[in-house]
Short mmCIF file of C-alpha atoms in Angstrom, two decimals:
data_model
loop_
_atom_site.label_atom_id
_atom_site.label_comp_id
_atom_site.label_asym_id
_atom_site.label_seq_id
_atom_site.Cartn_x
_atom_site.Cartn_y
_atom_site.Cartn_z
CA UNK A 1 0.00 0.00 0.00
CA UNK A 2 1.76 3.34 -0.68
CA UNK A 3 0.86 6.71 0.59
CA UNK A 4 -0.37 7.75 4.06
CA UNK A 5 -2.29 5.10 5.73
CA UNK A 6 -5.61 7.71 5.76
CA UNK A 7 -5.30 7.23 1.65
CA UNK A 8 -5.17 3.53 0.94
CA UNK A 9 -5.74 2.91 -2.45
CA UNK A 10 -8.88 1.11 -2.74
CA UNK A 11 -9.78 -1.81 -4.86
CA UNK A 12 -12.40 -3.91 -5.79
CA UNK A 13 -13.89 -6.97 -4.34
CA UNK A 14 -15.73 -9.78 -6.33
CA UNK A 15 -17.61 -11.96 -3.82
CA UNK A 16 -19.04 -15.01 -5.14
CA UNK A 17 -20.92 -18.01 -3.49
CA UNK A 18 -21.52 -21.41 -4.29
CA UNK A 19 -24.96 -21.80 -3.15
CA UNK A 20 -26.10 -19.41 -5.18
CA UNK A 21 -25.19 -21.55 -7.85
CA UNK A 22 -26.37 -25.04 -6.00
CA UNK A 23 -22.80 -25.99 -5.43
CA UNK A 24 -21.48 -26.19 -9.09
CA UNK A 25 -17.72 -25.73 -9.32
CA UNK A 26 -16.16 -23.77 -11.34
CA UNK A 27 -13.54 -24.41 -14.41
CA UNK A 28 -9.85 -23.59 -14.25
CA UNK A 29 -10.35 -21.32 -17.66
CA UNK A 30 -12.93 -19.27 -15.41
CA UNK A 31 -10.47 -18.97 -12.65
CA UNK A 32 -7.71 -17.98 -14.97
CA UNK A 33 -10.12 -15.41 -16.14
CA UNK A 34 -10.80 -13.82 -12.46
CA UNK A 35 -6.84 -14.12 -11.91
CA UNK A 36 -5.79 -12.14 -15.28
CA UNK A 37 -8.79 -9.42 -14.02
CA UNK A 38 -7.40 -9.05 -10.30
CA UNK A 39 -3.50 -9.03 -12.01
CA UNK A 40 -4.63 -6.03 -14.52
CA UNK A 41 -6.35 -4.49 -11.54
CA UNK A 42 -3.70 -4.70 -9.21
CA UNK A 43 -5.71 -6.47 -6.61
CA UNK A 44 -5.01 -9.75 -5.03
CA UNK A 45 -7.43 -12.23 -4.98
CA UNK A 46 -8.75 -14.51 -1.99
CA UNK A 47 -10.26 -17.82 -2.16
CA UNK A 48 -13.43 -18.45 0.38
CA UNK A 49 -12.82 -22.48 0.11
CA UNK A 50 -14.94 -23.67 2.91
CA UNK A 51 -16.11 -26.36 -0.19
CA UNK A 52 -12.64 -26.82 -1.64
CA UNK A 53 -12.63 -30.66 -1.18
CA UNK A 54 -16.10 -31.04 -2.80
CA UNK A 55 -14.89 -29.33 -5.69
CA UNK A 56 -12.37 -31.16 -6.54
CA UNK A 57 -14.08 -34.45 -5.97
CA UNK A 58 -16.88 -33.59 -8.21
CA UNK A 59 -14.67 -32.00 -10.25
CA UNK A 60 -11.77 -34.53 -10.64
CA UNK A 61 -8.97 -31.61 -10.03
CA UNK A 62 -6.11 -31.73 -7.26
CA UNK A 63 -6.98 -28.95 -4.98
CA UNK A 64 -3.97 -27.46 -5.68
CA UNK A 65 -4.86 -26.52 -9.28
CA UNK A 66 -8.29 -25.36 -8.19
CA UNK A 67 -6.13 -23.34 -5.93
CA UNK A 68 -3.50 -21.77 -8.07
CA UNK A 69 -5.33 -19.18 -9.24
CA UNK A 70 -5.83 -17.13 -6.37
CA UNK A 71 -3.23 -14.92 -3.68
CA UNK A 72 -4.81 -16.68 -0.09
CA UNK A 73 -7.12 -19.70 0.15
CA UNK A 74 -9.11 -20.50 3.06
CA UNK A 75 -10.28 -24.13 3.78
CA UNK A 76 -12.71 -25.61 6.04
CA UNK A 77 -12.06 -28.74 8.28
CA UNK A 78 -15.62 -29.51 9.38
CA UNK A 79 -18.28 -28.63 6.46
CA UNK A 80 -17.61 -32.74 4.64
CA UNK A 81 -14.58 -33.83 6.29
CA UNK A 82 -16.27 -34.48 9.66
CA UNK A 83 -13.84 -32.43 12.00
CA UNK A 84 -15.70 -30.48 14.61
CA UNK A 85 -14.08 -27.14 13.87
CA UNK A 86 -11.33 -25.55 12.07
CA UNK A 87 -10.26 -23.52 9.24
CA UNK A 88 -6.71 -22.68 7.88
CA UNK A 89 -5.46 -20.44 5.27
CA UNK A 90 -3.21 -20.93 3.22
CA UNK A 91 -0.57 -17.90 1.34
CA UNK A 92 3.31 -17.78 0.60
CA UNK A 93 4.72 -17.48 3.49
CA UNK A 94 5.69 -13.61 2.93
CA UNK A 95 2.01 -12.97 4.05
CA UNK A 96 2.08 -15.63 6.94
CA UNK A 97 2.72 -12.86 9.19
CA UNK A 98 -0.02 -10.52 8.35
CA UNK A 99 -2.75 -13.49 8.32
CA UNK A 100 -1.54 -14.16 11.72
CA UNK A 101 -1.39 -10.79 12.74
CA UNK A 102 -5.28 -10.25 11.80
CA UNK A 103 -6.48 -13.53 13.47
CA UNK A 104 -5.10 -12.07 16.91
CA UNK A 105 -6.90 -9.17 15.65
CA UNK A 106 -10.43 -10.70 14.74
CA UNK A 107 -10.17 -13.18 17.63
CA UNK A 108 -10.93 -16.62 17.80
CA UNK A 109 -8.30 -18.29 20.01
CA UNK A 110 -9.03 -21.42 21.74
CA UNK A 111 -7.20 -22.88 24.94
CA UNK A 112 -7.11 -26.71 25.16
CA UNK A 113 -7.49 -27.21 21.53
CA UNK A 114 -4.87 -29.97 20.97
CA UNK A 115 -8.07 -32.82 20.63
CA UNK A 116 -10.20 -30.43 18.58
CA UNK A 117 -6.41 -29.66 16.61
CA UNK A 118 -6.16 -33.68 16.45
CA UNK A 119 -9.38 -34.42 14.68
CA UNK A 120 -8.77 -31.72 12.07
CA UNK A 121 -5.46 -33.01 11.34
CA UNK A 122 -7.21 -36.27 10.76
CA UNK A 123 -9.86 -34.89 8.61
CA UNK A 124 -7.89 -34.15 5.33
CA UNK A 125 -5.76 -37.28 5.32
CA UNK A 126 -8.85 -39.39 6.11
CA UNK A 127 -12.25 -37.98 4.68
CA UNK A 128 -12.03 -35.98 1.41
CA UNK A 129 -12.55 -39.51 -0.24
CA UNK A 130 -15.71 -40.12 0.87
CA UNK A 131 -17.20 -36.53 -0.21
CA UNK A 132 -18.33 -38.63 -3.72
CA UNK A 133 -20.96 -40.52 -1.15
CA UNK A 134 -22.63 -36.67 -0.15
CA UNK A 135 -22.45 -35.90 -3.59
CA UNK A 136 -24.04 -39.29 -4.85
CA UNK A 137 -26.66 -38.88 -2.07
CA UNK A 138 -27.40 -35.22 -3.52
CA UNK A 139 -27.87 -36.12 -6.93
CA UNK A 140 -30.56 -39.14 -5.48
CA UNK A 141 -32.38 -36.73 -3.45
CA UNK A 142 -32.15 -34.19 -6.21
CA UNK A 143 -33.54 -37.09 -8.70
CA UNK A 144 -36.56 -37.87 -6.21
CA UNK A 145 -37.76 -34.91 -5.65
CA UNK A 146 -37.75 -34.20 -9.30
CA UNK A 147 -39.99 -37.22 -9.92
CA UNK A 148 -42.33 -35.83 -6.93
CA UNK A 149 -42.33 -32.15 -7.73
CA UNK A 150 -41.37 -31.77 -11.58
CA UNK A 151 -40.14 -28.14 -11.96
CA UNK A 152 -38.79 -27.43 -8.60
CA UNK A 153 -35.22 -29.34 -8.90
CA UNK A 154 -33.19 -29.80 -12.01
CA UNK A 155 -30.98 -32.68 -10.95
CA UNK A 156 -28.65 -31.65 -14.01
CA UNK A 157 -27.42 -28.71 -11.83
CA UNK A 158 -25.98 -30.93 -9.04
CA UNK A 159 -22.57 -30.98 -9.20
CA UNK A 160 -21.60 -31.57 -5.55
CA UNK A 161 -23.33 -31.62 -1.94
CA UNK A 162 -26.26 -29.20 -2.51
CA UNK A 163 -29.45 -29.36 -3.54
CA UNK A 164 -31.47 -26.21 -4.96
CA UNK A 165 -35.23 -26.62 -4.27
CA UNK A 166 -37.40 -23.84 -5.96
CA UNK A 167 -40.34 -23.40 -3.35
CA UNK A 168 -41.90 -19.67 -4.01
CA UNK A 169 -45.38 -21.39 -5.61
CA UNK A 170 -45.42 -24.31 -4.06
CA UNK A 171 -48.11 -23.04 -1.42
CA UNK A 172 -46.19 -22.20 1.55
CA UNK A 173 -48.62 -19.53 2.70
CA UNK A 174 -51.48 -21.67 2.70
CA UNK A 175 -49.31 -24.45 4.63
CA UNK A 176 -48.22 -22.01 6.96
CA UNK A 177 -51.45 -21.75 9.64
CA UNK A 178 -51.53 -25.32 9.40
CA UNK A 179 -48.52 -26.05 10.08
CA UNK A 180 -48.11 -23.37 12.81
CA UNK A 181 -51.29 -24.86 14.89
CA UNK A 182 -49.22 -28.18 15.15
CA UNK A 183 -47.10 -28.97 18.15
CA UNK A 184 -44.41 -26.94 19.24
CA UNK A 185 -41.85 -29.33 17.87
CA UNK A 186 -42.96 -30.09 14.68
CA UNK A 187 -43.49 -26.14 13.98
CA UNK A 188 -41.68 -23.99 11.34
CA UNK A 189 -39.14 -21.96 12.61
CA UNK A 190 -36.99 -19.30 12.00
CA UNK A 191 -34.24 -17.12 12.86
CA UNK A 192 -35.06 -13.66 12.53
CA UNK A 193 -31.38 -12.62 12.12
CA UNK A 194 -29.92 -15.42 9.92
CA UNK A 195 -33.11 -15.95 7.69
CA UNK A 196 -35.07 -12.55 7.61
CA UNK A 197 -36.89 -13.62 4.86
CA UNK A 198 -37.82 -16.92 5.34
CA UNK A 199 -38.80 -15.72 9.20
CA UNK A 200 -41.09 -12.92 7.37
CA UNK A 201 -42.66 -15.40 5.65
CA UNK A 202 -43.59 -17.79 8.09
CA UNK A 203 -45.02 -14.26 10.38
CA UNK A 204 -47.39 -13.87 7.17
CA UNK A 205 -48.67 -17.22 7.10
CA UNK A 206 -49.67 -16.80 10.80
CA UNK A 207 -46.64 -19.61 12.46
CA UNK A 208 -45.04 -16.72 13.66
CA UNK A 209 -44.86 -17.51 17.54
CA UNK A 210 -42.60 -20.34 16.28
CA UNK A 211 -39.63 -17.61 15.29
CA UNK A 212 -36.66 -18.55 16.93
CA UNK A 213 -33.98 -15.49 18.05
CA UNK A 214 -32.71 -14.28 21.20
CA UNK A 215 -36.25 -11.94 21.86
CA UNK A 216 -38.52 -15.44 21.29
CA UNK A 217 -35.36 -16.98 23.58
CA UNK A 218 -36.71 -14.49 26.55
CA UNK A 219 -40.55 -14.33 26.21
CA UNK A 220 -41.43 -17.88 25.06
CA UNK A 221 -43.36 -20.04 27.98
CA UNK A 222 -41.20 -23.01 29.25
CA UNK A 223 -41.28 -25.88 27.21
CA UNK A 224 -41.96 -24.26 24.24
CA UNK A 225 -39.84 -24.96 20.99
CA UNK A 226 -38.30 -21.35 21.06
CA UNK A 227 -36.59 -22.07 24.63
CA UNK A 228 -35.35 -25.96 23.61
CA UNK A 229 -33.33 -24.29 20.71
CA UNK A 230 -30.39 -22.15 21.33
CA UNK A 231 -30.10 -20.07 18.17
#
């Protein structure tokens, strides 16, 4: 960065997510494409790759050519692999500093993490293997509900571990009272914070004492649903 730190020079971020796109991966021309656009821009370019492993499963392409393209990479231990937590980013080791330098910032430390540190060490050596099963199970799911609701899944667009279902017509506000009257643990629910819209929807289709969120956490009567989930 050059000039006084109260005039950085600003850049541009691209933020893209894969389930917006039901999981599909993307081809190493595309990425080549993003890395030639950050390189004429000046700009580095960071790699959110909490599904890295599923992508190059489904894709048949080491990780580390999926990875090439971009500056930093970030990878998730527990979303497939089966560790509880961890993530772990990976750079030259030029930035290896400054990563570490913003993780004291941004928090996050844990104390007696060796067994937690143990099980994601296991995770990649162990598990990325058995990511084609999720994926094989997605495309089945994504195959039945196709047969039981033609129009709402297109089973050719499941590349990996997620399923798109397309639900806007498929009478949800009609369902909603009904379901709503039923017992507290086979209601719809919510959060308001995580899922605004989905939690505005189920409000308009009257199953809105079923929202879960730290202000349903407080006022909900004991034994309700709302107090036996933590949000």
């Amino acid at each position: 960065m050059s000039g006084p730190p109260a005039c950085p020079r600003g850049g541009r971020i691209r933020s893209t997510r894969p389930t917006v796109s039901g999981g599909r991966v993307w081809s190493l021309g595309r990425l080549a494409e993003f890395r030639a656009i950050a390189d004429s821009a000046g700009v580095t370019l960071h790699c959110d790759g909490a599904r890295l492993w599923n992508a190059a499963v489904a894709s048949a392409v080491p990780p580390r050519r999926l990875a090439a393209a971009f500056t930093t990479l970030s990878v998730c231990l527990s979303k497939g692999l089966g560790a509880p937590v961890g993530s772990l980013v990976v750079c030259d080791a030029g930035r290896v500093g400054t990563v570490r330098e913003w993780r004291r910032r941004l928090g996050g430390g844990m104390r007696q993490a060796g067994v937690l540190a143990a099980a994601g060490l296991h995770a990649p050596h162990h598990h990325v293997d058995r990511l084609a099963e999720d994926h094989q199970r997605a495309a089945e799911l994504a195959a039945l509900l196709a047969d039981a609701a033609p129009g709402r899944v297109d089973p050719k667009a499941v590349e990996s571990n997620m399923v798109l279902v397309q639900v806007t017509d498929a009478g949800a506000d009609s369902n909603g009272p009904a379901l709503g009257s039923r017992n507290d643990s086979a209601a719809p629910q919510a959060h308001p914070r995580r899922e605004p819209g989905r939690a505005g929807q189920l409000a308009a289709a009257g199953a809105g004492s079923d929202l879960v969120g730290p202000t349903s956490l407080n006022t909900a009567p004991v034994g309700s649903a709302a107090t036996a989930r933590r949000p």
